[in-house]
Coordinates of C-alpha atoms and ligand atoms in Angstrom, one line a residue:
Chain A
M1 CA 0.0 0.0 0.0
I2 CA 1.2 3.4 -0.8
K3 CA -0.2 6.8 0.3
I4 CA 0.8 10.0 -1.4
I5 CA 1.4 13.1 0.7
Y6 CA 3.1 15.2 -1.9
D7 CA 2.7 18.9 -1.2
G8 CA 5.8 20.4 -2.7
T9 CA 7.7 20.6 0.6
A10 CA 11.1 19.0 1.3
E11 CA 11.7 15.9 3.2
T12 CA 13.0 16.3 6.8
T13 CA 15.2 13.2 6.9
S14 CA 18.2 12.9 4.7
H15 CA 18.6 9.7 2.5
K16 CA 21.9 8.9 4.2
E17 CA 20.1 8.8 7.5
V18 CA 17.4 6.6 6.0
F19 CA 20.0 4.3 4.6
A20 CA 22.0 4.0 7.8
N21 CA 18.9 3.4 10.0
T22 CA 17.5 0.8 7.6
I23 CA 20.7 -1.1 7.3
E24 CA 21.1 -1.1 11.1
S25 CA 17.6 -2.5 11.6
L26 CA 18.1 -5.1 8.8
M27 CA 21.3 -6.2 10.7
N28 CA 19.3 -6.6 13.8
E29 CA 16.7 -8.7 12.0
D30 CA 19.0 -10.9 9.9
D31 CA 22.4 -12.1 11.0
R32 CA 23.6 -12.6 7.4
V33 CA 23.3 -8.9 6.5
I34 CA 26.8 -7.3 6.2
F35 CA 27.7 -3.8 4.9
L36 CA 30.8 -2.7 3.0
D37 CA 31.9 0.8 2.0
A38 CA 34.9 2.2 0.2
D39 CA 36.3 4.9 2.5
L40 CA 33.0 6.7 2.5
M41 CA 31.5 5.6 5.8
N42 CA 31.5 9.3 6.8
S43 CA 29.5 10.1 3.7
S44 CA 27.0 7.2 3.7
G45 CA 26.0 7.8 7.3
M46 CA 27.5 4.5 8.4
Y47 CA 30.5 5.9 10.3
K48 CA 29.0 5.4 13.7
L49 CA 27.9 1.8 13.0
W50 CA 31.3 1.0 11.5
K51 CA 32.9 1.9 14.9
E52 CA 30.2 0.0 16.8
K53 CA 30.0 -3.1 14.8
P54 CA 33.3 -3.7 13.0
E55 CA 32.4 -7.3 12.2
R56 CA 29.2 -6.3 10.4
V57 CA 30.4 -3.0 8.8
I58 CA 33.5 -3.4 6.7
N59 CA 35.7 -0.5 5.4
C60 CA 37.4 -1.6 2.1
G61 CA 39.3 1.6 1.7
V62 CA 39.4 3.5 -1.6
A63 CA 39.2 0.3 -3.7
E64 CA 35.8 -0.1 -5.3
A65 CA 36.6 -3.0 -7.6
N66 CA 38.2 -4.9 -4.7
M67 CA 35.1 -4.1 -2.6
M68 CA 32.7 -5.5 -5.3
G69 CA 34.8 -8.7 -5.5
I70 CA 34.9 -9.1 -1.7
A71 CA 31.1 -8.6 -1.6
A72 CA 30.7 -11.3 -4.2
G73 CA 32.9 -13.7 -2.1
L74 CA 30.8 -12.9 1.0
S75 CA 27.7 -13.7 -1.0
A76 CA 29.2 -17.0 -2.1
V77 CA 29.7 -18.1 1.5
G78 CA 26.1 -17.2 2.5
R79 CA 26.2 -13.6 3.6
T80 CA 23.8 -10.9 2.4
P81 CA 26.0 -7.9 1.4
Y82 CA 24.9 -4.3 1.0
V83 CA 27.6 -2.0 -0.3
H84 CA 27.8 1.7 -0.8
T85 CA 30.0 4.2 -2.7
F86 CA 29.3 7.2 -4.9
G87 CA 27.3 6.2 -8.0
P88 CA 30.1 6.6 -10.5
F89 CA 32.5 4.5 -8.5
A90 CA 29.8 1.9 -7.8
S91 CA 29.1 1.5 -11.5
R92 CA 31.7 2.7 -14.1
R93 CA 34.7 2.4 -11.8
C94 CA 34.2 -1.3 -11.2
F95 CA 31.7 -2.5 -13.8
D96 CA 33.5 -5.7 -14.7
Q97 CA 33.7 -6.8 -11.1
V98 CA 29.9 -6.1 -10.7
F99 CA 29.1 -7.8 -14.0
L100 CA 31.2 -10.9 -13.6
S101 CA 32.0 -11.6 -10.0
I102 CA 28.5 -10.7 -8.8
G103 CA 26.2 -11.1 -11.8
Y104 CA 27.7 -13.8 -14.0
A105 CA 29.0 -15.8 -11.1
G106 CA 25.6 -16.0 -9.6
N107 CA 26.3 -14.0 -6.5
S108 CA 23.9 -11.5 -4.9
V109 CA 24.9 -8.0 -3.8
R110 CA 22.8 -4.9 -3.2
I111 CA 24.5 -1.7 -4.2
Y112 CA 23.6 1.9 -3.2
G113 CA 25.2 4.3 -5.6
S114 CA 24.8 7.7 -3.9
D115 CA 24.8 11.2 -5.3
A116 CA 22.6 10.3 -8.3
G117 CA 23.1 12.6 -11.3
V118 CA 23.2 16.3 -10.5
T119 CA 23.0 15.6 -6.8
A120 CA 26.8 15.1 -6.9
E121 CA 26.8 19.0 -7.1
F122 CA 30.2 20.4 -6.0
N123 CA 32.1 17.2 -6.6
G124 CA 31.7 17.8 -10.3
G125 CA 31.9 15.9 -13.5
T126 CA 34.2 13.0 -12.2
H127 CA 31.7 12.3 -9.5
M128 CA 28.4 12.8 -11.5
P129 CA 26.8 9.6 -12.7
F130 CA 24.6 10.1 -15.7
E131 CA 25.2 6.5 -17.0
D132 CA 25.0 4.3 -14.0
M133 CA 21.5 3.0 -14.8
T134 CA 22.5 2.3 -18.4
L135 CA 25.4 0.1 -17.3
M136 CA 23.4 -1.7 -14.6
R137 CA 20.4 -2.3 -16.8
A138 CA 22.7 -4.2 -19.2
I139 CA 23.5 -6.8 -16.6
P140 CA 21.3 -9.8 -17.1
G141 CA 18.7 -10.2 -14.3
A142 CA 19.8 -7.0 -12.5
H143 CA 17.3 -4.9 -10.6
V144 CA 17.7 -1.1 -11.0
F145 CA 15.9 1.5 -8.9
D146 CA 16.0 5.3 -8.9
L147 CA 14.3 6.4 -5.7
A148 CA 12.0 9.4 -5.4
D149 CA 12.0 9.9 -1.7
G150 CA 13.3 8.4 1.6
V151 CA 10.1 6.5 2.4
Q152 CA 10.4 4.7 -1.0
F153 CA 14.1 4.2 -0.4
E154 CA 13.6 2.5 2.9
S155 CA 10.9 0.2 1.5
V156 CA 13.2 -0.8 -1.4
I157 CA 16.3 -1.4 0.7
R158 CA 14.2 -3.8 2.7
A159 CA 12.5 -5.4 -0.3
V160 CA 15.7 -6.3 -2.1
K161 CA 17.3 -8.1 0.8
D162 CA 16.8 -11.6 -0.6
L163 CA 16.9 -10.7 -4.3
P164 CA 19.3 -12.8 -6.4
G165 CA 22.0 -11.1 -8.6
V166 CA 22.9 -7.5 -8.9
T167 CA 20.7 -4.9 -7.3
Y168 CA 21.4 -1.2 -7.9
M169 CA 19.7 1.6 -6.0
R170 CA 20.5 5.2 -6.8
S171 CA 19.6 8.3 -4.8
T172 CA 20.8 11.5 -3.2
R173 CA 22.5 11.5 0.2
K174 CA 20.5 14.6 1.0
Q175 CA 16.7 15.3 0.7
Y176 CA 14.3 15.5 -2.1
R177 CA 10.7 16.6 -1.8
K178 CA 8.4 14.3 0.1
I179 CA 6.1 12.2 -1.9
Y180 CA 4.9 9.2 0.2
E181 CA 3.6 8.7 3.6
K182 CA 5.9 6.9 6.0
G183 CA 5.2 3.2 6.0
S184 CA 4.2 3.1 2.3
A185 CA 5.4 -0.2 0.9
F186 CA 6.4 -0.6 -2.8
E187 CA 6.4 -3.5 -5.0
I188 CA 9.3 -4.3 -7.3
G189 CA 8.2 -4.0 -10.9
K190 CA 5.1 -1.9 -10.1
G191 CA 5.2 1.8 -10.8
C192 CA 3.1 4.3 -8.9
L193 CA 0.4 6.5 -10.4
L194 CA 0.7 9.8 -8.6
N195 CA -1.6 12.0 -10.6
E196 CA -4.4 11.1 -12.9
G197 CA -4.5 12.9 -16.2
T198 CA -6.0 12.7 -19.7
D199 CA -3.8 14.7 -22.2
I200 CA -0.3 13.4 -21.6
S201 CA 1.7 11.0 -19.4
I202 CA 4.9 11.9 -17.6
I203 CA 6.8 8.9 -16.6
A204 CA 9.6 10.0 -14.2
C205 CA 12.0 8.5 -11.7
G206 CA 14.2 9.7 -8.8
L207 CA 14.8 13.5 -8.5
M208 CA 12.5 14.1 -11.4
V209 CA 9.3 12.7 -9.8
S210 CA 8.6 15.8 -7.8
E211 CA 9.6 18.0 -10.7
A212 CA 7.0 16.0 -12.8
M213 CA 4.4 16.8 -10.1
L214 CA 5.3 20.5 -10.3
A215 CA 5.2 20.3 -14.1
A216 CA 1.7 18.9 -13.9
D217 CA 0.7 21.9 -11.9
L218 CA 2.2 24.3 -14.5
L219 CA 0.4 22.4 -17.3
K220 CA -2.8 22.5 -15.4
D221 CA -2.7 26.3 -15.3
E222 CA -2.7 26.1 -19.1
G223 CA -5.6 23.7 -19.2
I224 CA -3.5 20.6 -19.9
S225 CA -4.2 17.5 -17.8
A226 CA -1.0 15.5 -17.2
E227 CA -0.8 12.0 -15.7
V228 CA 2.3 11.5 -13.5
I229 CA 3.8 8.1 -12.9
D230 CA 6.8 7.4 -10.6
M231 CA 8.7 4.6 -12.3
F232 CA 11.3 4.0 -9.6
T233 CA 11.6 0.4 -10.7
V234 CA 13.5 1.1 -13.9
K235 CA 14.3 -2.6 -14.2
P236 CA 12.1 -4.6 -14.1
I237 CA 9.9 -2.0 -15.5
D238 CA 6.1 -1.8 -15.2
K239 CA 5.1 -2.6 -18.8
D240 CA 1.4 -2.8 -18.0
L241 CA 1.2 0.6 -16.4
I242 CA 3.2 2.2 -19.3
V243 CA 1.0 0.7 -22.0
K244 CA -2.1 1.6 -20.1
T245 CA -1.2 5.2 -19.5
A246 CA 0.1 5.7 -23.1
K247 CA -3.2 4.3 -24.5
K248 CA -5.2 6.5 -22.1
T249 CA -3.5 9.9 -22.8
G250 CA -1.9 9.2 -26.2
A251 CA 1.4 11.0 -25.5
V252 CA 4.3 10.2 -23.3
V253 CA 7.3 12.1 -21.9
T254 CA 9.9 10.3 -19.7
S255 CA 12.0 12.3 -17.2
E256 CA 15.2 11.3 -15.6
N257 CA 18.2 12.8 -13.8
H258 CA 20.4 10.7 -16.1
N259 CA 21.6 10.5 -19.6
V260 CA 18.7 9.8 -22.0
I261 CA 20.9 7.1 -23.6
G262 CA 20.1 3.8 -21.9
G263 CA 18.1 5.0 -18.9
L264 CA 14.4 5.2 -18.1
G265 CA 13.5 6.8 -21.4
D266 CA 15.0 4.1 -23.5
A267 CA 13.4 1.4 -21.3
V268 CA 9.9 3.0 -21.7
A269 CA 10.4 3.5 -25.4
A270 CA 11.3 -0.1 -25.9
C271 CA 8.2 -1.1 -24.0
L272 CA 5.9 1.0 -26.1
M273 CA 7.5 -0.2 -29.4
E274 CA 7.3 -3.8 -28.4
E275 CA 3.7 -3.5 -27.5
N276 CA 2.9 -1.6 -30.8
V277 CA 1.8 1.5 -29.0
A278 CA 2.7 4.4 -31.3
V279 CA 2.3 7.8 -29.5
P280 CA 4.2 11.1 -29.6
F281 CA 7.1 10.5 -27.3
R282 CA 10.1 12.4 -25.9
K283 CA 13.0 11.5 -23.5
H284 CA 13.5 14.4 -21.1
G285 CA 16.8 14.2 -19.3
V286 CA 20.5 14.8 -19.8
Q287 CA 21.1 15.0 -23.5
D288 CA 24.3 13.1 -24.0
L289 CA 26.5 15.4 -21.9
F290 CA 29.2 15.0 -19.2
G291 CA 28.6 16.4 -15.7
Q292 CA 30.1 19.5 -14.2
V293 CA 30.6 21.3 -10.9
G294 CA 28.0 23.6 -9.3
P295 CA 25.1 24.1 -6.9
I296 CA 22.1 21.9 -7.6
N297 CA 19.8 24.5 -8.8
Y298 CA 22.3 25.7 -11.4
L299 CA 22.9 22.2 -12.5
K300 CA 19.2 21.5 -12.8
E301 CA 18.9 24.6 -15.1
V302 CA 21.9 23.7 -17.2
Y303 CA 20.7 20.2 -17.9
G304 CA 17.0 21.1 -18.1
L305 CA 16.0 19.1 -15.1
T306 CA 13.4 21.5 -14.0
A307 CA 9.6 21.4 -13.9
K308 CA 9.5 24.3 -16.3
A309 CA 11.7 22.6 -18.9
L310 CA 9.8 19.4 -18.5
A311 CA 6.5 21.3 -19.0
E312 CA 7.9 22.9 -22.2
T313 CA 8.8 19.4 -23.5
C314 CA 5.3 18.2 -22.8
K315 CA 3.8 21.1 -24.7
K316 CA 6.0 20.3 -27.7
V317 CA 4.9 16.7 -27.7
L318 CA 1.3 17.7 -27.3
K319 CA 1.5 19.7 -30.5
E320 CA 2.6 16.6 -32.4
K321 CA -0.3 14.8 -30.9
K322 CA -2.8 17.3 -32.4
Q323 CA -1.3 17.1 -35.9
Chain B
M1 CA 70.0 25.6 -1.2
D2 CA 71.0 29.1 -0.1
K3 CA 69.1 30.6 2.8
K4 CA 67.5 33.3 0.7
K5 CA 66.0 30.8 -1.7
E6 CA 64.7 28.7 1.2
Q7 CA 63.0 31.7 2.8
N8 CA 61.5 32.7 -0.5
L9 CA 60.0 29.2 -1.0
K10 CA 58.7 29.3 2.5
V11 CA 56.9 32.6 1.8
F12 CA 55.6 31.2 -1.5
A13 CA 54.2 28.2 0.4
A14 CA 52.6 30.4 3.1
R15 CA 51.0 32.5 0.3
I16 CA 49.6 29.3 -1.4
R17 CA 48.2 28.2 2.0
L18 CA 46.5 31.6 2.5
E19 CA 45.0 31.7 -1.0
T20 CA 43.9 28.1 -0.7
A21 CA 42.2 28.8 2.7
R22 CA 40.6 31.9 1.2
M23 CA 39.2 30.0 -1.8
V24 CA 37.7 27.3 0.3
C25 CA 36.4 29.7 3.0
N26 CA 34.8 31.9 0.3
L27 CA 32.7 28.9 -0.6
G28 CA 32.2 27.8 3.0
F29 CA 33.2 24.1 2.5
G30 CA 35.7 21.9 0.7
H31 CA 38.7 19.5 0.9
L32 CA 40.9 21.9 2.8
G33 CA 42.9 19.3 4.8
G34 CA 44.2 17.4 1.8
A35 CA 44.8 20.5 -0.2
L36 CA 47.0 22.0 2.5
S37 CA 49.3 19.0 3.0
V38 CA 50.8 19.1 -0.5
V39 CA 51.5 22.9 -0.5
D40 CA 55.2 22.8 0.4
A41 CA 55.9 20.3 -2.4
L42 CA 53.9 22.5 -4.8
A43 CA 55.9 25.5 -3.8
V44 CA 59.2 23.8 -4.4
L45 CA 58.1 22.3 -7.8
Y46 CA 56.7 25.6 -9.2
G47 CA 59.1 27.8 -7.3
D48 CA 62.4 26.1 -8.0
V49 CA 62.1 22.9 -10.1
M50 CA 59.7 22.8 -12.9
R51 CA 60.2 24.1 -16.4
F52 CA 57.1 25.9 -17.6
D53 CA 55.9 29.0 -19.4
A54 CA 52.7 30.5 -17.9
E55 CA 52.1 32.5 -21.1
N56 CA 52.1 29.2 -23.0
P57 CA 50.7 26.6 -20.6
T58 CA 50.6 23.9 -23.3
W59 CA 54.3 24.5 -24.3
E60 CA 55.6 21.2 -25.6
D61 CA 58.8 21.3 -23.6
R62 CA 57.2 22.0 -20.2
D63 CA 57.4 19.7 -17.3
L64 CA 54.1 18.1 -16.5
L65 CA 52.3 17.7 -13.3
V66 CA 49.4 15.4 -12.4
M67 CA 47.5 15.9 -9.2
S68 CA 46.1 12.4 -9.0
K69 CA 44.4 13.3 -5.6
G70 CA 42.3 15.6 -7.7
H71 CA 40.4 17.0 -4.7
A72 CA 43.6 19.0 -3.9
G73 CA 42.7 21.2 -6.9
P74 CA 42.4 24.4 -4.8
S75 CA 46.1 24.5 -3.7
L76 CA 47.2 23.7 -7.2
Y77 CA 45.0 26.6 -8.5
A78 CA 46.4 29.0 -6.0
T79 CA 49.9 28.0 -7.1
L80 CA 49.2 28.4 -10.8
A81 CA 47.5 31.8 -10.2
M82 CA 50.5 33.0 -8.3
K83 CA 52.7 31.9 -11.2
N84 CA 50.5 33.9 -13.6
F85 CA 48.8 31.0 -15.4
F86 CA 45.6 33.0 -15.0
P87 CA 44.3 36.0 -13.0
M88 CA 44.2 35.8 -9.2
E89 CA 40.5 36.8 -9.4
W90 CA 39.7 33.4 -10.8
L91 CA 40.3 32.0 -7.3
D92 CA 37.1 33.6 -6.2
T93 CA 35.1 31.4 -8.6
L94 CA 36.0 28.0 -7.1
N95 CA 33.0 25.7 -7.7
C96 CA 30.8 28.5 -8.8
P97 CA 28.4 28.2 -11.8
G98 CA 30.4 28.1 -15.0
T99 CA 33.8 28.2 -13.2
R100 CA 37.1 27.2 -14.7
L101 CA 38.3 26.0 -11.3
P102 CA 36.2 23.0 -10.3
S103 CA 36.7 21.1 -7.0
H104 CA 38.6 18.4 -8.9
C105 CA 41.3 19.1 -11.5
D106 CA 40.2 19.4 -15.1
R107 CA 42.6 19.8 -18.0
N108 CA 39.9 21.1 -20.3
L109 CA 39.1 24.0 -18.0
T110 CA 42.2 25.3 -16.2
P111 CA 45.4 26.6 -17.8
G112 CA 48.3 24.8 -16.3
V113 CA 46.4 21.7 -15.3
D114 CA 47.9 18.9 -17.3
M115 CA 45.4 16.1 -16.5
T116 CA 41.8 15.6 -15.4
T117 CA 41.6 13.8 -12.0
G118 CA 39.1 13.1 -9.3
S119 CA 38.4 9.4 -9.6
L120 CA 41.3 8.3 -7.3
G121 CA 43.9 6.1 -8.8
Q122 CA 43.4 7.1 -12.4
G123 CA 45.9 10.0 -12.4
T124 CA 48.7 7.6 -11.9
S125 CA 48.3 5.7 -15.2
T126 CA 47.8 8.9 -17.1
A127 CA 51.0 10.3 -15.7
V128 CA 52.8 7.1 -16.6
G129 CA 51.5 7.5 -20.1
M130 CA 52.8 11.0 -20.4
A131 CA 56.2 10.0 -19.1
L132 CA 56.3 7.1 -21.6
G133 CA 55.2 9.3 -24.5
K134 CA 57.9 11.9 -23.7
K135 CA 60.5 9.2 -23.3
L136 CA 59.6 7.6 -26.6
D137 CA 59.9 11.0 -28.2
G138 CA 63.4 11.4 -26.8
K139 CA 62.3 14.5 -24.9
T140 CA 63.7 15.7 -21.6
N141 CA 60.4 16.8 -20.0
R142 CA 59.8 15.5 -16.6
V143 CA 56.5 14.3 -15.1
F144 CA 55.6 15.0 -11.4
L145 CA 52.8 13.0 -9.9
F146 CA 51.0 13.6 -6.6
V147 CA 49.3 10.5 -5.1
G148 CA 47.3 10.5 -1.9
D149 CA 48.2 7.8 0.7
G150 CA 44.5 6.7 0.9
E151 CA 44.5 6.7 -2.9
C152 CA 47.2 4.0 -2.7
N153 CA 44.3 1.7 -1.7
E154 CA 43.4 1.6 -5.4
G155 CA 44.9 -1.3 -7.3
Q156 CA 45.4 0.9 -10.3
V157 CA 48.2 2.8 -8.5
W158 CA 50.2 -0.4 -8.3
E159 CA 49.5 -1.4 -11.8
A160 CA 50.9 2.0 -12.9
A161 CA 53.9 1.6 -10.6
M162 CA 54.9 -1.7 -12.0
F163 CA 54.6 -0.4 -15.5
A164 CA 56.7 2.7 -14.7
A165 CA 59.5 0.5 -13.3
Q166 CA 59.3 -2.0 -16.1
H167 CA 59.7 0.8 -18.7
K168 CA 62.4 2.5 -16.7
L169 CA 60.6 5.8 -16.6
D170 CA 63.3 7.8 -14.9
N171 CA 61.7 10.9 -16.2
M172 CA 59.0 10.8 -13.6
I173 CA 58.8 11.4 -9.9
W174 CA 55.9 10.2 -7.7
L175 CA 55.2 12.3 -4.6
I176 CA 53.2 10.3 -2.1
D177 CA 51.4 12.6 0.3
L178 CA 51.7 10.5 3.5
N179 CA 49.4 12.6 5.8
G180 CA 48.3 9.4 7.5
K181 CA 44.6 10.0 6.8
Q182 CA 42.0 9.2 4.3
L183 CA 38.3 10.1 4.2
D184 CA 37.2 7.9 7.0
G185 CA 40.1 8.8 9.3
K186 CA 43.5 7.2 10.0
L187 CA 44.9 4.8 7.4
S188 CA 45.8 2.4 10.2
D189 CA 42.0 2.2 10.9
V190 CA 41.0 1.7 7.3
I191 CA 43.7 0.2 5.1
D192 CA 47.2 0.4 6.5
L193 CA 50.0 1.1 4.0
R194 CA 52.7 -0.1 6.3
D195 CA 56.1 0.8 4.9
I196 CA 55.1 2.7 1.8
R197 CA 58.7 3.8 0.9
Q198 CA 59.8 0.1 1.0
K199 CA 56.9 -0.9 -1.1
F200 CA 57.9 1.5 -3.9
E201 CA 61.5 0.4 -3.6
D202 CA 60.4 -3.2 -4.0
F203 CA 58.3 -2.1 -7.0
G204 CA 61.5 -0.9 -8.6
F205 CA 61.6 2.8 -7.7
A206 CA 64.4 5.0 -6.3
A207 CA 62.4 5.9 -3.2
V208 CA 63.1 8.1 -0.2
S209 CA 61.0 9.2 2.8
I210 CA 61.3 12.8 4.0
D211 CA 59.6 15.6 5.9
G212 CA 57.1 16.8 3.4
H213 CA 57.0 20.3 4.9
D214 CA 60.7 20.9 4.6
V215 CA 61.4 22.8 1.4
V216 CA 65.1 22.0 1.5
A217 CA 64.5 18.3 2.0
I218 CA 62.0 18.3 -0.8
R219 CA 64.4 20.0 -3.2
D220 CA 67.2 17.6 -2.2
A221 CA 65.0 14.6 -2.6
I222 CA 63.9 15.6 -6.1
D223 CA 67.6 15.9 -7.1
S224 CA 68.5 12.6 -5.5
V225 CA 65.7 10.3 -6.8
G226 CA 65.6 12.3 -10.1
S227 CA 69.2 11.6 -10.9
V228 CA 68.9 7.8 -10.6
K229 CA 69.1 6.3 -14.1
D230 CA 66.6 3.8 -15.3
K231 CA 64.3 4.0 -12.3
P232 CA 61.2 6.1 -11.6
G233 CA 61.6 8.3 -8.5
C234 CA 59.3 8.2 -5.5
I235 CA 59.3 10.7 -2.6
V236 CA 57.3 9.8 0.4
L237 CA 56.2 13.1 1.9
N238 CA 55.5 12.8 5.6
T239 CA 52.9 15.5 6.0
V240 CA 50.1 16.7 8.2
K241 CA 46.5 16.9 6.9
G242 CA 45.6 20.6 7.2
K243 CA 49.2 21.7 7.6
G244 CA 49.6 25.4 8.4
V245 CA 46.2 25.9 9.8
P246 CA 46.3 24.4 13.3
Y247 CA 42.5 24.6 13.7
V248 CA 42.1 22.3 10.7
E249 CA 45.1 20.1 11.7
N250 CA 43.4 19.4 15.0
I251 CA 40.1 18.2 13.6
E252 CA 40.1 14.5 13.6
L253 CA 38.0 13.9 10.5
N254 CA 39.3 16.8 8.4
H255 CA 38.8 15.5 4.9
H256 CA 35.8 17.5 3.7
L257 CA 34.8 20.3 6.0
R258 CA 31.9 22.8 6.2
F259 CA 32.7 26.0 8.1
T260 CA 30.8 28.5 10.2
P261 CA 31.6 32.2 9.9
E262 CA 33.5 32.0 13.2
Q263 CA 35.6 29.1 12.0
I264 CA 36.3 30.9 8.8
E265 CA 37.6 33.9 10.8
K266 CA 39.8 31.6 12.8
I267 CA 41.2 29.7 9.7
M268 CA 42.0 33.0 7.9
C269 CA 43.7 34.4 11.0
E270 CA 45.9 31.3 11.3
A271 CA 46.8 31.3 7.6
E272 CA 47.6 35.0 7.7
E273 CA 49.7 34.4 10.7
G274 CA 51.6 31.7 8.8
L275 CA 52.4 34.1 6.1
R276 CA 53.5 36.9 8.5
N277 CA 55.9 34.4 10.2
A278 CA 57.4 33.3 6.9
E279 CA 57.8 36.9 5.8
K280 CA 59.3 37.9 9.1
E281 CA 61.9 35.1 8.8
A282 CA 62.7 36.2 5.3
C283 CA 63.2 39.9 6.3
G284 CA 65.0 39.2 9.5
D285 CA 67.9 37.8 7.6
Ligands
TPP1 C1 37.7 6.2 -7.1 C2 37.3 7.1 -6.0 N1 36.7 6.6 -4.9 C3 36.3 7.4 -3.9 C4 36.5 8.8 -4.0 C5 36.1 9.7 -2.8 N2 37.2 10.2 -2.1 C6 37.7 11.4 -2.4 S1 39.1 11.8 -1.5 C7 39.0 10.3 -0.7 C8 40.0 9.9 0.4 C9 41.4 10.0 -0.2 O1 42.4 9.9 0.7 P1 43.8 10.4 0.4 O2 44.2 9.9 -0.9 O3 44.7 10.0 1.5 O4 43.6 12.0 0.3 P2 44.0 13.1 1.4 O5 43.8 12.5 2.7 O6 45.4 13.4 1.2 O7 43.1 14.2 1.1 C10 37.9 9.6 -1.1 C11 37.5 8.2 -0.6 C12 37.1 9.3 -5.2 N3 37.3 10.6 -5.3 N4 37.5 8.5 -6.1

């Protein structure tokens, strides 16, 4: 059951607190749960627990590829590893270890790649992952999530505990806007309908979910009724919901804090094509660019990750619908 | 080194520290600790060792420098600005929208920055590639590479080290910033490097371990490991994270810090005092 409490205000708890608290409680519930980080305990919120439980919280140092291999080995001997590092270092820095030692070798590891997309802010281009979902989606059987708020994050951290293979969760370490009421439980493979509409569907994930809600408000002022869907479950994706909404509104725009190559937009497009649903369509997101340094609001403007830019994209698509 | 030169280098280092502190304090947060520990080595390299032309930062015959611990960008920027690679005013733009001085070094943005770094470990291989290329070309350029001690956790550092020794890259010197700390605290609590100088020696380097804040020792070490034929050089710089600003030195977890206005005042006071002391020493002679 999920309950929507979106009102445009920010969350009060940071996602790193959510992460640390949830991992701690999972450790209390299940002896097999073990956590690894790569010299970012002080960034992931796990520093205190590392000092308290050194046999359950392991610091691998600045060695992400090594960490993924160690997590794979721990899985092979019956542990349930969760690991964290910044998104780029959790994906592109050690992709072969994730792909082979975890995925191909049949091990199971849950990865939190933090500082999704522009939320890497002042760490700049080297630290700004716009391609992590593309990489992770390409691993057979992998589960990929881009979380929209802390409530959803907590539910997913719990839900993936016993999943096989590679699981990748991306989010900010700070706060987004609040979307869901505490205690809401999410189902893997099922997107969430946040706002009913009739003219166009916005399918968003992560940071862009609340921007999509704002965009729907902007469009409403112009007499346009936008349906908004939170597709946090980028893989497996909710094909039924995508087809249903596309047939209902007849126009689709996807929105992601990620490169439009290989992310949510491509996943939704493939769904629509394979189900023979031909509607006007656009991928709203980072248009094949590298990251850069700056405050979040500046970066959102630069890459067009704002409600305003999203609403503009929707209006363009709607024009095509009318023709 | 004569006394005058030593004093001048100390003043240069104190100026770099002050500008570095100013840049980070302007913003209110940043990697001040790790930026300050490499300052004395930067002062010696740019003040007394390296061949460069600030007017022509991509001059073919220049010596190259790779700051593989890319988060130390601010102290490199301060050094480059003082050596006229770009106007001092740029230092006020650290991390601002559209800046040419991002938190981590970027060769496409900053004149004088020879390689893009920030993903720890990767700068080592790129520096090795530069040294190899210059050697293959029969050139005399040298390559200087800064590596963090925490950064040495990355396997890539050791892949690059083995390659450098195999190819006898005696045109490069690695400077290991042994400040004893990484992001999560002491190396001994995370991944202990044990005897890092010995490791580099075993990997085929001419390696020495020195006081990384002693400009004379740094200059001497560059001369000594730099003159060994057929071996890459390695200088282990024994340093203090936050060096020159006692307030920062004394914070246990001083990797990435966010400052209040009161703390900023304190930091700037201490950095200014450092410069005054260096200047006093230089004048008193
Ligand atoms: C591949 C990679 N992993 C993680 C980080 C995040 N990070 C930045 S600095 C740092 C600690 C580095 O320690 P050290 O090299 O000793 O730097 P210093 O203490 O001298 O600042 C970490 C983990 C990174 N920049 N790159």
